[in-house]
mmCIF file of C-alpha atoms in Angstrom:
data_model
loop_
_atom_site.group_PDB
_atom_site.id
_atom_site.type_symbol
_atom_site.label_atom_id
_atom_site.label_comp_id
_atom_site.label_asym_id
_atom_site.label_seq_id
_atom_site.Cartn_x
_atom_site.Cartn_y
_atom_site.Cartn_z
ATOM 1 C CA UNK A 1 115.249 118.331 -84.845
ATOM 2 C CA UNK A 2 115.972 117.524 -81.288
ATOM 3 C CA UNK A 3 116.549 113.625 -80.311
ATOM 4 C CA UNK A 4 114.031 112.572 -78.010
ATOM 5 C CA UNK A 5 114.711 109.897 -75.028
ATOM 6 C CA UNK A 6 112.827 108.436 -72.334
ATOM 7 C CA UNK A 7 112.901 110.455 -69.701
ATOM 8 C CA UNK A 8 112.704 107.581 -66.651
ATOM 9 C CA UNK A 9 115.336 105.368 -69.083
ATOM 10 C CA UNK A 10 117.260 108.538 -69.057
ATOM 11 C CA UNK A 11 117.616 108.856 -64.952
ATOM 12 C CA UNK A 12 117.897 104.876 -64.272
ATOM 13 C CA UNK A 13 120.139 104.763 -60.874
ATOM 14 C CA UNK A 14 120.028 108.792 -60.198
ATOM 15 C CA UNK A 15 116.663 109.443 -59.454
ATOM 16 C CA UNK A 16 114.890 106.502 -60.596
ATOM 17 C CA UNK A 17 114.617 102.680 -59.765
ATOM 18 C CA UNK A 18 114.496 99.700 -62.322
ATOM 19 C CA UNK A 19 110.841 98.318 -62.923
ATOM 20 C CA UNK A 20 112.384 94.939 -63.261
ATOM 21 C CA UNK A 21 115.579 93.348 -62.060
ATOM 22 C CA UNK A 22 116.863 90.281 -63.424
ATOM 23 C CA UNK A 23 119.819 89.000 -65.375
ATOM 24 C CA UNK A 24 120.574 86.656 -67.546
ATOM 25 C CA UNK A 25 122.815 84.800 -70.391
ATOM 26 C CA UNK A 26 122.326 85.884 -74.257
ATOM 27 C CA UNK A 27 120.463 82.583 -74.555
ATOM 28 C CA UNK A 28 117.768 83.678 -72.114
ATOM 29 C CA UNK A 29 117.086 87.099 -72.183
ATOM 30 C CA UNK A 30 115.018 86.893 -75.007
ATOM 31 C CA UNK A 31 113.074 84.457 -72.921
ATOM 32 C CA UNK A 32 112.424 86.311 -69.896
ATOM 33 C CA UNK A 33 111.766 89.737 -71.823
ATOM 34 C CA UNK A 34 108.762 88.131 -73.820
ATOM 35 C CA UNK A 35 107.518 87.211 -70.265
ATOM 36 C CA UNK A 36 107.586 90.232 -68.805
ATOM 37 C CA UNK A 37 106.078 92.457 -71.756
ATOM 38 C CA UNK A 38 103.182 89.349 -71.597
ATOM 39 C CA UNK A 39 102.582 89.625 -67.727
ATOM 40 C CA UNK A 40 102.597 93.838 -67.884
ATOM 41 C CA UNK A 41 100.341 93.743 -70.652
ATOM 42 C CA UNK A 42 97.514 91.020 -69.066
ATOM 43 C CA UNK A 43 98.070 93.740 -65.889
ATOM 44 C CA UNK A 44 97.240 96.166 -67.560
ATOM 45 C CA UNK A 45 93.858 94.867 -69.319
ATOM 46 C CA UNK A 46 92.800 93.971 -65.862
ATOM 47 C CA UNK A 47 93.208 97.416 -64.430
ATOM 48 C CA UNK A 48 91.374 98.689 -67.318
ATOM 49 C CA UNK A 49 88.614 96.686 -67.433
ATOM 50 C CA UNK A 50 87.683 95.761 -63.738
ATOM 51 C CA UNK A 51 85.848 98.341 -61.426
ATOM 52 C CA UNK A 52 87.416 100.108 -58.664
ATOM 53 C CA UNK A 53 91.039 98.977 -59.544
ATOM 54 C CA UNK A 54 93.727 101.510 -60.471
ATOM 55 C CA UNK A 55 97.117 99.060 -61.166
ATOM 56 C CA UNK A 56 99.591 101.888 -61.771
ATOM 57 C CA UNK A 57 103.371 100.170 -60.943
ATOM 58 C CA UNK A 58 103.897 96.465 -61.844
ATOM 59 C CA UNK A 59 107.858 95.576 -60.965
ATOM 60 C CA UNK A 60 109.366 92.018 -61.802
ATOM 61 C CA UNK A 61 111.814 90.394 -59.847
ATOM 62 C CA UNK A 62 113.865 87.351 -60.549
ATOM 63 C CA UNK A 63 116.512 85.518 -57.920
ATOM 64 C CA UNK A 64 118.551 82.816 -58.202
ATOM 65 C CA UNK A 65 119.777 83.681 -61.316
ATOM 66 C CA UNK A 66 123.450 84.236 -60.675
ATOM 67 C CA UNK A 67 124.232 81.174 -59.107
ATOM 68 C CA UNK A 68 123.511 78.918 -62.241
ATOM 69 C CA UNK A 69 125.967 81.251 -63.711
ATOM 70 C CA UNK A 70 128.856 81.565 -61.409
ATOM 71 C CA UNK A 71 128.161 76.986 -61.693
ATOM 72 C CA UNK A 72 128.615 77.353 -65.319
ATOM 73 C CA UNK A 73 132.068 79.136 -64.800
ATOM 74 C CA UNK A 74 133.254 76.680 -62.094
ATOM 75 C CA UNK A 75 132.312 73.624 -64.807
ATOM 76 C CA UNK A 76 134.188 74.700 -67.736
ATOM 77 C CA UNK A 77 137.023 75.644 -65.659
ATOM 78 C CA UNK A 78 137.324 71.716 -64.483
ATOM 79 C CA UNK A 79 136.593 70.458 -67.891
ATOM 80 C CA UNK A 80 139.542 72.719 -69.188
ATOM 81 C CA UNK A 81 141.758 71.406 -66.253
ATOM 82 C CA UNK A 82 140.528 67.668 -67.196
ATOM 83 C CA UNK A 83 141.585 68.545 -70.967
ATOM 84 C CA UNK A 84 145.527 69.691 -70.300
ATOM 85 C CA UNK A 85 146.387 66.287 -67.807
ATOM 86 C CA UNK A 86 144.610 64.379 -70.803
ATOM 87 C CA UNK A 87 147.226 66.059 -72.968
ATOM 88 C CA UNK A 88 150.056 65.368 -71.041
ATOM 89 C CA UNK A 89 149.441 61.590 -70.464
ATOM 90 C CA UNK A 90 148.086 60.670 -73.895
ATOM 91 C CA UNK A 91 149.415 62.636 -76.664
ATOM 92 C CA UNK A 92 148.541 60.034 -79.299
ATOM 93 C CA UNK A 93 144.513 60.061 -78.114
ATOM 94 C CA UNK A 94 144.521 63.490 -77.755
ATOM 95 C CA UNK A 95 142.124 64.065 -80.810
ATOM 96 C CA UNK A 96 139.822 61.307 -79.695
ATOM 97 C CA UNK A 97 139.882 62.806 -76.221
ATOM 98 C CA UNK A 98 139.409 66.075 -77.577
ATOM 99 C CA UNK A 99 136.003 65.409 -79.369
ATOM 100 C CA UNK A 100 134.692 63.249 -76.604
ATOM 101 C CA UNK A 101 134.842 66.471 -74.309
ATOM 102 C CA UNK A 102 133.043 68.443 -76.521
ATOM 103 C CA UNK A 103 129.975 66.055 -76.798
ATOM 104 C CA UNK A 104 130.290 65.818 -72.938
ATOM 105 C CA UNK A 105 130.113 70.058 -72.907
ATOM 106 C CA UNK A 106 126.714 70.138 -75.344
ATOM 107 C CA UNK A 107 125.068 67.921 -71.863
ATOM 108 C CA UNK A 108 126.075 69.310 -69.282
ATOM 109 C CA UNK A 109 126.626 73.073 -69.691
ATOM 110 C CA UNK A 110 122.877 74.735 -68.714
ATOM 111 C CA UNK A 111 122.772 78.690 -68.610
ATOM 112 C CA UNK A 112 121.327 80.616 -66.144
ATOM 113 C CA UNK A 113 117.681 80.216 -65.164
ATOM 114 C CA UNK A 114 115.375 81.793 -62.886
ATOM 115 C CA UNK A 115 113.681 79.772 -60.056
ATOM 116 C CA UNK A 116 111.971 82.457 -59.082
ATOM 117 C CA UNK A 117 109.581 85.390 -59.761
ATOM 118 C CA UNK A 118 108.052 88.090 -57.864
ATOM 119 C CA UNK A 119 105.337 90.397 -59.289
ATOM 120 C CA UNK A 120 104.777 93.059 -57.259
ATOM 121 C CA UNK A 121 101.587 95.600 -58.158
ATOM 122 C CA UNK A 122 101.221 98.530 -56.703
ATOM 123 C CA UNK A 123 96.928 99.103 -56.611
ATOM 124 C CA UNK A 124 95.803 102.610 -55.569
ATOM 125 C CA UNK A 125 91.929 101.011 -54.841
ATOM 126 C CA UNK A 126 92.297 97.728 -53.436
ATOM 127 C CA UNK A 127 88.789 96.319 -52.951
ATOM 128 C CA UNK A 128 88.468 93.414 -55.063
ATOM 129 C CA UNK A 129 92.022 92.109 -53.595
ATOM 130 C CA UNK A 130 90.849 92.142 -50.005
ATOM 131 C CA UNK A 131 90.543 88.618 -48.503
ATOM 132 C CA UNK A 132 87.047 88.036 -48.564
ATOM 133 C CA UNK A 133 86.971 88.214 -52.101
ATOM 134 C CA UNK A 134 90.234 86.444 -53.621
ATOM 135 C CA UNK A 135 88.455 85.499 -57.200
ATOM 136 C CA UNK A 136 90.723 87.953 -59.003
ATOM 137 C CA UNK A 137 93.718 87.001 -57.191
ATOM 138 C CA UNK A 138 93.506 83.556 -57.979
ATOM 139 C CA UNK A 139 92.630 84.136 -61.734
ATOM 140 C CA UNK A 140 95.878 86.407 -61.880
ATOM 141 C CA UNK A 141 98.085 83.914 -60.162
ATOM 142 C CA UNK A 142 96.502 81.285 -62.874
ATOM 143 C CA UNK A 143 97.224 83.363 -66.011
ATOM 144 C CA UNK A 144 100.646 84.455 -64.944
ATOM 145 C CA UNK A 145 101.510 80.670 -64.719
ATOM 146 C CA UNK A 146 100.540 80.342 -68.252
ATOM 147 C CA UNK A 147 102.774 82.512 -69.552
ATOM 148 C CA UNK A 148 106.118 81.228 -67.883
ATOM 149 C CA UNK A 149 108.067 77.653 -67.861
ATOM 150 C CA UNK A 150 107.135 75.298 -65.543
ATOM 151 C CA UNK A 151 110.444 75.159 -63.632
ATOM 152 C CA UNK A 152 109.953 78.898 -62.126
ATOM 153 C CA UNK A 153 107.954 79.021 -58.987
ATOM 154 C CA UNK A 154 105.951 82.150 -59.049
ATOM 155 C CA UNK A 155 104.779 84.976 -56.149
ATOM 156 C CA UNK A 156 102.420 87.685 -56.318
ATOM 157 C CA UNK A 157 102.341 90.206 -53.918
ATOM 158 C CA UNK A 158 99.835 93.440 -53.696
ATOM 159 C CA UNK A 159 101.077 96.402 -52.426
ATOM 160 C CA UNK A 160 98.438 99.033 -52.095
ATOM 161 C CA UNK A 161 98.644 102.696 -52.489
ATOM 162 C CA UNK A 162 101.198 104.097 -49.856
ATOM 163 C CA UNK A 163 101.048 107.463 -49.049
ATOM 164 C CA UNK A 164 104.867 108.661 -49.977
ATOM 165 C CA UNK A 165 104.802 106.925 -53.448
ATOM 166 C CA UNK A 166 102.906 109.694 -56.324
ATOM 167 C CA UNK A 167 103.209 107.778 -59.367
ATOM 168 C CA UNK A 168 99.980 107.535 -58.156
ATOM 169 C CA UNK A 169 98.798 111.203 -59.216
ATOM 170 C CA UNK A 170 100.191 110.803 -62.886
ATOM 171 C CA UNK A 171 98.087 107.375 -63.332
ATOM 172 C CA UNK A 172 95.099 108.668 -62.479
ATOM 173 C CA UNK A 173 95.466 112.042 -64.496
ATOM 174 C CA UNK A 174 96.132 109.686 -67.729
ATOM 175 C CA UNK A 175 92.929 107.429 -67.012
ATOM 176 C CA UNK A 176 90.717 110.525 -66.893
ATOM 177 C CA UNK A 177 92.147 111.916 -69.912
ATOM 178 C CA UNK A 178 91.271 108.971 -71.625
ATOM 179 C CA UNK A 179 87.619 108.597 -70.670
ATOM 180 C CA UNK A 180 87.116 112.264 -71.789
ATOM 181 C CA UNK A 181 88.591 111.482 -75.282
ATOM 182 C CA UNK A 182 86.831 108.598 -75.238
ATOM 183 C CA UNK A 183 83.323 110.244 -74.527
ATOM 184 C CA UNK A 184 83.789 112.566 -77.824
ATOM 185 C CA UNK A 185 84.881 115.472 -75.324
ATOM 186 C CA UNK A 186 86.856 118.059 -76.710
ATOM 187 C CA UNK A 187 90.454 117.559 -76.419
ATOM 188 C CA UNK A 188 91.459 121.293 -75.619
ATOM 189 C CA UNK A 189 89.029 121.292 -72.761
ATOM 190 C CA UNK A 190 90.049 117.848 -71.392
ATOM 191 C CA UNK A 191 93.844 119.128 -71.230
ATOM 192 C CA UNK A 192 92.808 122.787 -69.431
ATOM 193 C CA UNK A 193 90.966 120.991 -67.209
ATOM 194 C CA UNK A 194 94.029 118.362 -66.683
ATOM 195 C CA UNK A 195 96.298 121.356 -65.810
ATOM 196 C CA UNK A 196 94.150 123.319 -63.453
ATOM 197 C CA UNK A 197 93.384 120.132 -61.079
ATOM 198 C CA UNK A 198 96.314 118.674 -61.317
ATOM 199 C CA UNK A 199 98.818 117.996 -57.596
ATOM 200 C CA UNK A 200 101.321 119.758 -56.478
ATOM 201 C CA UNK A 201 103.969 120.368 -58.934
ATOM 202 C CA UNK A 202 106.644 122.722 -59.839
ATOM 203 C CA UNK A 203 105.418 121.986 -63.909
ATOM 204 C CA UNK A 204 103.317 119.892 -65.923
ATOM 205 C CA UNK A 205 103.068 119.280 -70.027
ATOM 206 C CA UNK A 206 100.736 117.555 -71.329
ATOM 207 C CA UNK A 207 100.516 116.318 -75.511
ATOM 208 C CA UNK A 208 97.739 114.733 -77.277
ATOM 209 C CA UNK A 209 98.475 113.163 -80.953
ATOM 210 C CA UNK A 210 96.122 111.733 -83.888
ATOM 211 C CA UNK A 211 93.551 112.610 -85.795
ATOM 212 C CA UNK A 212 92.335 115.535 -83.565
ATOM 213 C CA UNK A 213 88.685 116.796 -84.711
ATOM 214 C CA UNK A 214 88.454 113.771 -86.933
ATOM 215 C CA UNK A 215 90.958 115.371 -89.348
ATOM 216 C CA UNK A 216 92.275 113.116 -91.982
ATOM 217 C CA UNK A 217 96.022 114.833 -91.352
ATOM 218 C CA UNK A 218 97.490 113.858 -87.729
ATOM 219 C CA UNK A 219 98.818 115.839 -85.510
ATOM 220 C CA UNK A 220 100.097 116.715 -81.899
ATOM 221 C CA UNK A 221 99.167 119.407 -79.831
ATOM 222 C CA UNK A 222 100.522 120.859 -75.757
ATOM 223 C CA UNK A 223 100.038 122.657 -73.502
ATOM 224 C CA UNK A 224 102.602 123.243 -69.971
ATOM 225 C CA UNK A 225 102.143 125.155 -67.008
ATOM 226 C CA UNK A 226 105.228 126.197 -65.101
ATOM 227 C CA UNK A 227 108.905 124.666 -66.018
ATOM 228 C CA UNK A 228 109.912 121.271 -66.939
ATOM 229 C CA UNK A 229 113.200 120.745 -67.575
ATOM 230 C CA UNK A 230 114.243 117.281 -69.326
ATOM 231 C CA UNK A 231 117.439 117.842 -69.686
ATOM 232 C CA UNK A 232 118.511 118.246 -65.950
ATOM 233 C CA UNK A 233 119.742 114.578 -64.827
ATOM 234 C CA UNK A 234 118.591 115.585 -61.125
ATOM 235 C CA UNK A 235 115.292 116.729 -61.433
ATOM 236 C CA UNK A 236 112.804 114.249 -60.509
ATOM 237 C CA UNK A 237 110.428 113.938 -63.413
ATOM 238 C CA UNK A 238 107.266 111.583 -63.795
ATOM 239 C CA UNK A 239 106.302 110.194 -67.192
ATOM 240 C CA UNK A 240 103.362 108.011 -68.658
ATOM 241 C CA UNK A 241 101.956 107.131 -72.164
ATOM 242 C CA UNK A 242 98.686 105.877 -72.234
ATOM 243 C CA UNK A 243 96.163 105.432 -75.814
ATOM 244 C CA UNK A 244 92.606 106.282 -76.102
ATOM 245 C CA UNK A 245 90.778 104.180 -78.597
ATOM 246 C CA UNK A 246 88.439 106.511 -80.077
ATOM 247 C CA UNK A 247 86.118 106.352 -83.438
ATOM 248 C CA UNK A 248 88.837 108.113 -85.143
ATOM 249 C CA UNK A 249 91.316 105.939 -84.186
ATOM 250 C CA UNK A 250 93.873 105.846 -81.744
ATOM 251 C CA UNK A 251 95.213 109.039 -79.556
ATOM 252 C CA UNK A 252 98.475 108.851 -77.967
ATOM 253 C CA UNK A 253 98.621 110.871 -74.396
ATOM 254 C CA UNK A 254 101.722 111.319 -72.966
ATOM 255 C CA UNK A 255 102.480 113.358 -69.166
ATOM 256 C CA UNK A 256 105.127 114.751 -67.808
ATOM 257 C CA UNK A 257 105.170 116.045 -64.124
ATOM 258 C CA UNK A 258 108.277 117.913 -62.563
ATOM 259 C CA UNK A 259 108.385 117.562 -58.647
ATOM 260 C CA UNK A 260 111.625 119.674 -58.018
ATOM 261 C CA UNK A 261 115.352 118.778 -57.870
ATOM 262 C CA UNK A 262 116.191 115.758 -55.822
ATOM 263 C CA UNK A 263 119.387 114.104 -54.546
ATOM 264 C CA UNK A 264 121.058 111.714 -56.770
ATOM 265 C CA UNK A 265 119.944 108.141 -55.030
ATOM 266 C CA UNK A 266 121.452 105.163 -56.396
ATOM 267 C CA UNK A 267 119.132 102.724 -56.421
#
């Protein structure tokens, strides 16, 4: 059997961008990755259940992170220099010395934080974020704050749909896939129908898995149009996985859209 990979995680910095950028110690990563799979998930139940939104790109961006870090180096340098002129002076105390500075280290030393965190989503209908009506920005900007420490200041921003960016296409085709499966539609005719009005493309494939028909035995069936090669590093691919909760249970959709060969861009 062939491996399978991600196909954006497999392009990062050639034709793709991060959807988050931040860094930090071993401490904290585990941290700041529990908040961002929280905040993309409560996204994502907003664009699904709230009319006339289509969310379709959340990115996460945290600053201010290396500077607690490069602090960190510059205080265990000192407290190393502090250690050897200790040693010279008092060889006797040295062992006294010695365990004083480690107490001192288990205070002082902090690892990196953020102080700051940007959410950017990218809406293709932005009605309910326009400034007369700011009730849904203000319950996002509440919720968010829930899920992080209270140390991080937080911004939102709302980008709406631009006309260069088509992540946008891909979205949508997955969100009306869904509703079909979940109306009891036929799931051949819902993928034919996905493949003759889809955009402009050089190749599309398209896979549906579960209990298809309501058969006990899952499975997965596809169907492509043109060429789409996954193996090709420069050819710019789009990708989504979306789930259709259905009476039989739960179908996995998953799109792939090739747009042509690009220039590598290191992003």
């Amino acid at each position: 059997m062939g491996q399978k990979i991600h196909p954006l995680g497999f392009r990062l910095n050639i034709t793709k961008p991060y959807q988050s950028i931040w860094y930090a110690c071993f401490i904290n990563y585990a941290v700041f990755l529990r908040e961002d799979i929280k905040i993309r998930k409560y996204l994502e139940t907003i664009g699904k259940n709230t009319k006339d939104t289509e969310i379709y790109k959340i990115k996460i961006i945290r600053s201010n992170i290396n500077q607690y870090r490069n602090n960190n180096k510059a205080k265990k340098i000192n407290e190393k220099k502090k250690i050897e002129e200790r040693k010279t002076n008092n060889k006797n105390s040295f062992k006294k010395i010695n365990n004083k500075d480690k107490i001192k280290k288990t205070k002082k030393i902090k690892f990196g934080t953020s102080k700051k965190i940007k959410v950017q989503i990218f809406v293709a209908k932005s009605k309910p974020f326009e400034k007369d009506n700011q009730c849904l920005y203000n319950k996002i900007v509440h919720m968010l704050k829930t899920y992080l420490s209270k140390h991080q200041k937080l911004i939102v921003e709302i980008l709406p749909y631009s006309g260069s960016d088509k992540y946008v296409d891909i979205s949508a085709m997955g969100d009306k896939i869904i509703k079909d499966l979940e109306k009891r539609l036929p799931f051949r005719r819902t993928m034919y129908k996905a493949l003759n009005f889809a955009p402009e493309n050089n190749g599309i494939k398209i896979q549906i898995s579960g209990r298809l028909n309501g058969i006990d035995m899952a499975r997965h069936e596809w169907k492509r149009k043109g060429r789409v090669p996954l193996q090709t590093l420069n050819a710019e691919i789009d990708y989504i996985l979306k789930e259709a909760h259905t009476i039989y249970g739960i179908f996995g959709v998953k799109i792939w859209i090739f747009r042509g060969r690009g220039k590598e861009k290191k992003i």
